[in-house]
Amino acid sequence: MMMRNYLRAVMLIGAGCLSFPTSAQGDTQTVENAQYFLSLVLTDAGYVPGSMRTGIAYASRNLRYGQTASIGGRTLVTDASALSRCVSRILFDISQLRFVFSDRGEKYEQNALTFLKKAWGDDAKMPGTNVEGFHWGDVVSAVQEGAVVSLKFKGAEHSSQILLGDDAMAKRVVYAINFLRMECDPAGSTGF
C-alpha cells in the first residue's frame, strides 16, 4: 500500500512538471527573442544616426580655420519594434537634436533635420531608421565602446550610435545584435 501511494505521488509530480512550461523555454536564443529584447531595451535609449555624424563630417570638411561643428541635444529611440523575422526598425525623435557651429568663439545652432535637408535635399537618407525597417543581415558591424554601441549599416558612411548609459547593458545589446547579424545573414545558409 505504501509503495502504491509513493508511485502515485511520483506520477502526479511528474505529470505536473510536464504540464507547466519551464523557464528555460522562454530563455531560448532565437531571432524573435533577440528582436523582442532589443525592442524593450532600445526604446528611450539615446540614438545618433550615422547620417547625423556624416552631416557633421561633411560640414567639418567645408569649414575654415577656427571653425568647428558638433552635435548638440539628444535624440531618443521612440520605436525599436520587430516588423517580421529579421526585420526591425529604429525610429527616433530628432526634434531636440541640432548642429552647433562655432566660428572663432561665436556659436550658431541649426535644427539637425533642417541642416540635413539643406545639405542633401529631400533625399536625406537615414539607413536603418525608416518606417519600413531594415534587415538585420544589412548590419555590417556592432561594436561596444563603454556604454555606447556603434552600429554600422551597409551603405552608411558613418556608424549610428546607441547610447545606453550602462556598460553591461551595452555588452548585452551588442551580443543580441551580432546574434541577429549571424542568424539573418542571407549567405549564412552556405556554411561560411
CSV table of C-alpha atoms in Angstrom, one decimal:
chain,number,residue,atom,x,y,z
A,1,MET,CA,0.0,0.0,0.0
A,2,MET,CA,2.8,2.4,0.9
A,3,MET,CA,4.6,1.7,-2.3
A,4,ARG,CA,1.4,2.4,-4.4
A,5,ASN,CA,1.0,5.8,-2.6
A,6,TYR,CA,4.6,6.6,-3.3
A,7,LEU,CA,4.2,5.7,-7.0
A,8,ARG,CA,1.1,7.8,-7.2
A,9,ALA,CA,2.9,10.8,-5.7
A,10,VAL,CA,5.8,10.4,-8.2
A,11,MET,CA,3.4,10.2,-11.1
A,12,LEU,CA,1.5,13.3,-10.0
A,13,ILE,CA,4.7,15.3,-9.6
A,14,GLY,CA,6.0,14.0,-13.0
A,15,ALA,CA,2.7,14.9,-14.7
A,16,GLY,CA,2.8,18.4,-13.0
A,17,CYS,CA,6.3,19.0,-14.3
A,18,LEU,CA,5.2,18.1,-17.8
A,19,SER,CA,2.2,20.3,-17.8
A,20,PHE,CA,3.9,23.6,-16.9
A,21,PRO,CA,6.4,25.3,-19.1
A,22,THR,CA,9.9,25.6,-17.7
A,23,SER,CA,11.6,29.0,-17.6
A,24,ALA,CA,14.3,27.7,-19.9
A,25,GLN,CA,11.8,27.7,-22.8
A,26,GLY,CA,11.5,31.5,-22.6
A,27,ASP,CA,15.2,31.9,-22.3
A,28,THR,CA,16.0,30.4,-25.7
A,29,GLN,CA,18.2,32.4,-28.0
A,30,THR,CA,16.0,32.9,-31.1
A,31,VAL,CA,15.7,35.7,-33.7
A,32,GLU,CA,12.3,36.6,-32.2
A,33,ASN,CA,13.6,36.8,-28.6
A,34,ALA,CA,16.6,38.9,-29.7
A,35,GLN,CA,14.3,41.3,-31.5
A,36,TYR,CA,12.0,41.5,-28.5
A,37,PHE,CA,14.9,42.1,-26.2
A,38,LEU,CA,16.1,45.0,-28.3
A,39,SER,CA,12.6,46.5,-28.6
A,40,LEU,CA,12.5,46.6,-24.8
A,41,VAL,CA,16.0,47.9,-24.2
A,42,LEU,CA,16.4,50.4,-27.0
A,43,THR,CA,13.1,52.3,-26.5
A,44,ASP,CA,14.1,55.6,-24.8
A,45,ALA,CA,17.8,55.0,-25.3
A,46,GLY,CA,19.8,57.8,-26.8
A,47,TYR,CA,20.5,57.4,-30.5
A,48,VAL,CA,22.6,59.3,-33.0
A,49,PRO,CA,22.1,58.0,-36.6
A,50,GLY,CA,25.1,57.7,-38.8
A,51,SER,CA,23.6,60.2,-41.2
A,52,MET,CA,23.9,62.9,-38.5
A,53,ARG,CA,27.5,62.0,-38.0
A,54,THR,CA,28.0,62.1,-41.7
A,55,GLY,CA,26.5,65.6,-41.8
A,56,ILE,CA,28.9,66.8,-39.2
A,57,ALA,CA,31.9,65.3,-41.1
A,58,TYR,CA,30.6,66.9,-44.3
A,59,ALA,CA,30.3,70.3,-42.5
A,60,SER,CA,33.7,69.9,-40.9
A,61,ARG,CA,35.4,69.3,-44.3
A,62,ASN,CA,34.0,72.6,-45.5
A,63,LEU,CA,34.9,74.8,-42.5
A,64,ARG,CA,37.6,77.4,-42.5
A,65,TYR,CA,40.3,77.7,-39.9
A,66,GLY,CA,38.9,78.5,-36.4
A,67,GLN,CA,35.5,77.0,-37.2
A,68,THR,CA,34.1,73.8,-35.6
A,69,ALA,CA,31.0,71.7,-36.0
A,70,SER,CA,29.4,69.3,-33.4
A,71,ILE,CA,26.1,67.7,-32.5
A,72,GLY,CA,24.1,69.2,-29.6
A,73,GLY,CA,20.9,68.0,-27.9
A,74,ARG,CA,19.6,64.5,-27.5
A,75,THR,CA,17.6,62.1,-29.6
A,76,LEU,CA,15.7,59.2,-28.0
A,77,VAL,CA,14.5,56.0,-29.7
A,78,THR,CA,10.7,56.0,-29.8
A,79,ASP,CA,10.2,52.7,-31.5
A,80,ALA,CA,12.5,49.7,-31.9
A,81,SER,CA,9.9,47.1,-32.8
A,82,ALA,CA,10.3,44.0,-34.9
A,83,LEU,CA,8.3,44.1,-38.1
A,84,SER,CA,8.9,40.5,-39.1
A,85,ARG,CA,11.6,37.8,-38.7
A,86,CYS,CA,14.9,39.6,-39.2
A,87,VAL,CA,13.3,43.0,-39.9
A,88,SER,CA,13.2,45.7,-37.3
A,89,ARG,CA,13.1,49.5,-37.2
A,90,ILE,CA,14.7,52.1,-35.0
A,91,LEU,CA,12.7,55.3,-35.1
A,92,PHE,CA,13.7,58.3,-33.0
A,93,ASP,CA,12.7,61.9,-32.2
A,94,ILE,CA,15.3,64.4,-33.6
A,95,SER,CA,13.3,67.5,-32.7
A,96,GLN,CA,15.8,68.3,-29.9
A,97,LEU,CA,18.9,67.5,-32.0
A,98,ARG,CA,20.8,70.3,-33.5
A,99,PHE,CA,24.1,71.0,-35.3
A,100,VAL,CA,26.3,73.5,-33.5
A,101,PHE,CA,28.7,75.6,-35.5
A,102,SER,CA,31.4,77.8,-33.9
A,103,ASP,CA,33.3,80.5,-35.8
A,104,ARG,CA,36.2,81.8,-33.7
A,105,GLY,CA,34.1,81.6,-30.5
A,106,GLU,CA,30.7,82.6,-31.8
A,107,LYS,CA,28.1,79.8,-31.9
A,108,TYR,CA,25.4,79.2,-34.3
A,109,GLU,CA,22.8,76.4,-34.0
A,110,GLN,CA,20.5,74.8,-36.5
A,111,ASN,CA,18.0,72.1,-36.2
A,112,ALA,CA,19.6,68.8,-37.4
A,113,LEU,CA,16.8,67.9,-39.8
A,114,THR,CA,16.8,71.4,-41.4
A,115,PHE,CA,20.6,71.1,-41.9
A,116,LEU,CA,20.3,67.6,-43.5
A,117,LYS,CA,17.7,68.8,-45.9
A,118,LYS,CA,19.8,71.7,-46.9
A,119,ALA,CA,22.9,69.5,-47.3
A,120,TRP,CA,21.2,66.7,-49.2
A,121,GLY,CA,17.7,68.0,-50.2
A,122,ASP,CA,14.6,65.9,-49.6
A,123,ASP,CA,16.7,62.7,-50.3
A,124,ALA,CA,18.4,62.9,-46.9
A,125,LYS,CA,18.6,59.1,-46.2
A,126,MET,CA,18.9,57.7,-42.8
A,127,PRO,CA,19.7,53.9,-43.2
A,128,GLY,CA,18.0,51.8,-40.6
A,129,THR,CA,15.6,54.5,-39.5
A,130,ASN,CA,12.7,54.3,-41.9
A,131,VAL,CA,9.2,53.2,-41.0
A,132,GLU,CA,9.6,50.1,-43.3
A,133,GLY,CA,12.6,49.0,-41.2
A,134,PHE,CA,15.8,47.3,-42.0
A,135,HIS,CA,17.0,43.7,-42.3
A,136,TRP,CA,19.5,42.6,-39.7
A,137,GLY,CA,21.6,41.0,-42.4
A,138,ASP,CA,22.3,44.6,-43.6
A,139,VAL,CA,24.1,45.4,-40.4
A,140,VAL,CA,27.9,45.4,-41.2
A,141,SER,CA,29.1,45.6,-37.6
A,142,ALA,CA,28.1,46.2,-34.0
A,143,VAL,CA,30.9,47.3,-31.5
A,144,GLN,CA,30.7,48.2,-27.9
A,145,GLU,CA,32.6,51.3,-26.7
A,146,GLY,CA,31.8,51.5,-23.0
A,147,ALA,CA,28.1,52.3,-22.7
A,148,VAL,CA,27.8,53.2,-26.4
A,149,VAL,CA,27.1,50.7,-29.2
A,150,SER,CA,28.3,51.7,-32.7
A,151,LEU,CA,26.0,50.1,-35.3
A,152,LYS,CA,27.2,50.2,-39.0
A,153,PHE,CA,24.6,49.7,-41.8
A,154,LYS,CA,25.5,48.7,-45.3
A,155,GLY,CA,25.8,51.8,-47.5
A,156,ALA,CA,26.3,54.2,-44.5
A,157,GLU,CA,29.4,56.3,-44.3
A,158,HIS,CA,29.3,56.5,-40.5
A,159,SER,CA,28.1,54.2,-37.7
A,160,SER,CA,25.0,55.0,-35.8
A,161,GLN,CA,25.4,55.2,-32.0
A,162,ILE,CA,23.1,53.8,-29.4
A,163,LEU,CA,23.7,55.5,-26.1
A,164,LEU,CA,22.7,53.1,-23.3
A,165,GLY,CA,24.3,54.6,-20.2
A,166,ASP,CA,25.5,51.3,-18.9
A,167,ASP,CA,28.4,49.1,-20.0
A,168,ALA,CA,26.8,45.8,-19.0
A,169,MET,CA,23.7,46.6,-21.0
A,170,ALA,CA,25.7,47.7,-24.0
A,171,LYS,CA,27.5,44.4,-23.9
A,172,ARG,CA,24.2,42.5,-24.0
A,173,VAL,CA,22.9,44.7,-26.8
A,174,VAL,CA,26.0,44.0,-28.9
A,175,TYR,CA,25.6,40.3,-28.3
A,176,ALA,CA,21.9,40.4,-29.4
A,177,ILE,CA,22.7,42.5,-32.5
A,178,ASN,CA,25.6,40.2,-33.5
A,179,PHE,CA,23.4,37.2,-32.9
A,180,LEU,CA,20.8,38.7,-35.3
A,181,ARG,CA,23.5,39.6,-37.9
A,182,MET,CA,24.6,35.9,-38.0
A,183,GLU,CA,21.1,34.4,-37.9
A,184,CYS,CA,19.8,36.8,-40.5
A,185,ASP,CA,22.8,36.8,-42.9
A,186,PRO,CA,21.4,35.7,-46.3
A,187,ALA,CA,24.8,33.9,-47.0
A,188,GLY,CA,24.7,32.2,-43.7
A,189,SER,CA,23.0,29.1,-45.1
A,190,THR,CA,26.1,28.4,-47.1
A,191,GLY,CA,28.0,27.4,-44.0
A,192,PHE,CA,30.6,30.2,-44.4
